[in-house]
């Protein structure tokens, strides 16, 4: 019984993390008024990264990140990354690639905000999320409350284990 509770808890945690990424994508795409206002929606020509890269970055890498503001390729990579990580975590398919992508994105966001926590003097939520994704990947959480169990048994994934 405890084993099932753990599986369902990991599956639910995976769904929640996936929704965090997918929601960020949807909010920036449509300008739903949470982090992105309607007049800055990507669909109507707004940049999903410019505001953050121009005004929110600080620390030793600020100059590098500020130089990326307004570059269309950066917007596309960011948005595709949010969508990919969100969909992989929600579905449980491509968990390894989605997890590595999510970890990379979170690490880049962490270095963009200056390596020093803003809301807590010891730890930043990006680091917490990185470890959550690592746990989800290592515990095969895509197999619980997702399509990962079916996906891992396909001949394609059996041949290319990286796609699990």
Short mmCIF file of C-alpha atoms in Angstrom, two decimals:
data_model
loop_
_atom_site.label_atom_id
_atom_site.label_comp_id
_atom_site.label_asym_id
_atom_site.label_seq_id
_atom_site.Cartn_x
_atom_site.Cartn_y
_atom_site.Cartn_z
CA UNK A 1 0.00 0.00 0.00
CA UNK A 2 2.80 2.46 0.88
CA UNK A 3 4.50 1.72 -2.44
CA UNK A 4 1.33 2.73 -4.31
CA UNK A 5 1.07 5.96 -2.29
CA UNK A 6 4.65 6.79 -3.23
CA UNK A 7 4.00 6.08 -6.91
CA UNK A 8 0.87 8.24 -6.98
CA UNK A 9 2.63 11.01 -5.06
CA UNK A 10 5.49 11.01 -7.57
CA UNK A 11 3.04 10.94 -10.46
CA UNK A 12 1.12 13.87 -9.00
CA UNK A 13 4.34 15.80 -8.33
CA UNK A 14 5.34 15.21 -11.97
CA UNK A 15 1.99 16.52 -13.19
CA UNK A 16 2.33 19.61 -11.00
CA UNK A 17 5.85 20.36 -12.26
CA UNK A 18 4.69 19.83 -15.84
CA UNK A 19 1.82 22.24 -15.30
CA UNK A 20 4.24 24.90 -13.98
CA UNK A 21 6.15 24.78 -17.28
CA UNK A 22 3.08 24.45 -19.49
CA UNK A 23 1.29 27.29 -17.70
CA UNK A 24 4.31 29.58 -18.19
CA UNK A 25 4.18 28.74 -21.91
CA UNK A 26 0.43 29.41 -22.17
CA UNK A 27 0.60 32.65 -20.17
CA UNK A 28 3.40 34.01 -22.34
CA UNK A 29 1.78 32.80 -25.56
CA UNK A 30 -1.66 34.30 -24.93
CA UNK A 31 -0.89 37.01 -22.34
CA UNK A 32 -3.31 35.62 -19.78
CA UNK A 33 -2.53 38.38 -17.29
CA UNK A 34 -0.50 36.49 -14.73
CA UNK A 35 3.20 36.94 -15.56
CA UNK A 36 2.38 38.32 -19.02
CA UNK A 37 -0.23 40.96 -19.79
CA UNK A 38 -2.44 40.62 -22.87
CA UNK A 39 -0.66 43.44 -24.69
CA UNK A 40 2.67 41.57 -24.37
CA UNK A 41 1.44 38.16 -25.58
CA UNK A 42 3.81 36.33 -27.89
CA UNK A 43 0.96 35.73 -30.35
CA UNK A 44 0.60 39.46 -30.97
CA UNK A 45 4.31 40.14 -31.29
CA UNK A 46 5.45 40.48 -27.70
CA UNK A 47 8.72 38.95 -26.59
CA UNK A 48 8.39 36.33 -23.84
CA UNK A 49 11.96 36.93 -22.67
CA UNK A 50 12.81 40.60 -23.22
CA UNK A 51 11.29 42.05 -20.05
CA UNK A 52 13.00 39.51 -17.83
CA UNK A 53 16.33 39.74 -19.65
CA UNK A 54 16.37 43.53 -19.64
CA UNK A 55 15.17 44.23 -16.10
CA UNK A 56 15.27 41.16 -13.84
CA UNK A 57 18.74 39.76 -14.35
CA UNK A 58 21.61 40.71 -12.08
CA UNK A 59 24.85 39.30 -10.81
CA UNK A 60 28.00 38.19 -12.61
CA UNK A 61 26.22 37.08 -15.81
CA UNK A 62 23.85 40.04 -16.14
CA UNK A 63 25.63 41.52 -19.14
CA UNK A 64 25.50 38.24 -21.02
CA UNK A 65 21.79 37.70 -20.37
CA UNK A 66 20.90 41.33 -21.13
CA UNK A 67 22.63 40.96 -24.50
CA UNK A 68 20.14 38.21 -25.37
CA UNK A 69 17.08 40.46 -24.90
CA UNK A 70 15.06 40.95 -28.06
CA UNK A 71 16.65 38.10 -30.03
CA UNK A 72 13.93 36.11 -31.77
CA UNK A 73 15.84 32.82 -31.58
CA UNK A 74 16.08 33.18 -27.80
CA UNK A 75 12.29 33.66 -27.61
CA UNK A 76 11.68 30.59 -29.76
CA UNK A 77 14.09 28.39 -27.80
CA UNK A 78 12.61 29.52 -24.50
CA UNK A 79 9.01 28.97 -25.58
CA UNK A 80 9.71 25.61 -27.21
CA UNK A 81 11.61 24.58 -24.07
CA UNK A 82 8.68 25.51 -21.81
CA UNK A 83 6.26 23.63 -24.05
CA UNK A 84 8.49 20.56 -24.40
CA UNK A 85 9.23 20.26 -20.68
CA UNK A 86 5.59 20.84 -19.77
CA UNK A 87 4.29 18.23 -22.20
CA UNK A 88 6.92 15.63 -21.35
CA UNK A 89 6.34 15.93 -17.63
CA UNK A 90 2.56 15.90 -17.96
CA UNK A 91 2.49 12.93 -20.34
CA UNK A 92 5.37 10.93 -18.84
CA UNK A 93 6.79 10.47 -22.36
CA UNK A 94 10.37 11.56 -23.21
CA UNK A 95 11.00 12.02 -19.48
CA UNK A 96 14.79 11.92 -19.78
CA UNK A 97 15.01 14.53 -22.55
CA UNK A 98 12.31 16.66 -20.96
CA UNK A 99 14.01 16.45 -17.57
CA UNK A 100 17.43 17.41 -18.95
CA UNK A 101 15.83 20.31 -20.83
CA UNK A 102 13.99 21.46 -17.71
CA UNK A 103 17.11 21.22 -15.58
CA UNK A 104 19.09 23.23 -18.13
CA UNK A 105 16.39 25.91 -18.34
CA UNK A 106 16.12 26.18 -14.57
CA UNK A 107 19.90 26.38 -14.20
CA UNK A 108 20.07 29.17 -16.79
CA UNK A 109 17.28 31.04 -15.00
CA UNK A 110 19.13 30.59 -11.72
CA UNK A 111 22.35 32.02 -13.13
CA UNK A 112 20.36 34.88 -14.71
CA UNK A 113 19.03 36.03 -11.34
CA UNK A 114 22.51 36.27 -9.98
CA UNK A 115 23.29 33.05 -8.09
CA UNK A 116 22.02 34.65 -4.90
CA UNK A 117 18.50 33.91 -3.66
CA UNK A 118 16.12 36.86 -3.67
CA UNK A 119 13.39 35.51 -1.39
CA UNK A 120 15.48 33.33 0.89
CA UNK A 121 19.07 33.86 2.05
CA UNK A 122 20.07 30.23 1.50
CA UNK A 123 18.25 28.58 -1.39
CA UNK A 124 16.49 29.60 -4.61
CA UNK A 125 13.33 27.92 -5.94
CA UNK A 126 15.10 27.15 -9.22
CA UNK A 127 17.49 24.87 -7.34
CA UNK A 128 14.58 23.19 -5.53
CA UNK A 129 12.82 22.60 -8.86
CA UNK A 130 16.02 21.15 -10.33
CA UNK A 131 16.18 18.58 -7.55
CA UNK A 132 12.47 17.81 -7.87
CA UNK A 133 12.96 17.07 -11.58
CA UNK A 134 16.01 14.92 -10.82
CA UNK A 135 13.93 12.86 -8.36
CA UNK A 136 11.09 12.56 -10.88
CA UNK A 137 13.49 11.35 -13.56
CA UNK A 138 15.37 8.89 -11.33
CA UNK A 139 12.19 7.32 -9.94
CA UNK A 140 10.60 6.74 -13.36
CA UNK A 141 7.66 8.87 -12.28
CA UNK A 142 6.40 9.01 -15.88
CA UNK A 143 5.09 5.49 -15.35
CA UNK A 144 2.66 6.65 -12.64
CA UNK A 145 -0.39 8.67 -13.67
CA UNK A 146 1.06 9.04 -17.15
CA UNK A 147 1.84 7.30 -20.41
CA UNK A 148 5.43 6.43 -19.49
CA UNK A 149 4.73 2.76 -18.81
CA UNK A 150 3.25 2.30 -22.28
CA UNK A 151 5.98 4.47 -23.85
CA UNK A 152 8.90 2.54 -22.33
CA UNK A 153 7.56 -0.72 -23.81
CA UNK A 154 7.39 0.53 -27.40
CA UNK A 155 9.98 -1.02 -29.73
CA UNK A 156 11.26 2.47 -30.57
CA UNK A 157 12.12 3.25 -26.95
CA UNK A 158 13.42 -0.27 -26.37
CA UNK A 159 15.92 0.40 -29.16
CA UNK A 160 16.77 3.98 -28.08
CA UNK A 161 16.72 4.04 -24.27
CA UNK A 162 17.56 7.75 -24.16
CA UNK A 163 14.01 8.42 -25.36
CA UNK A 164 12.43 6.87 -22.28
#
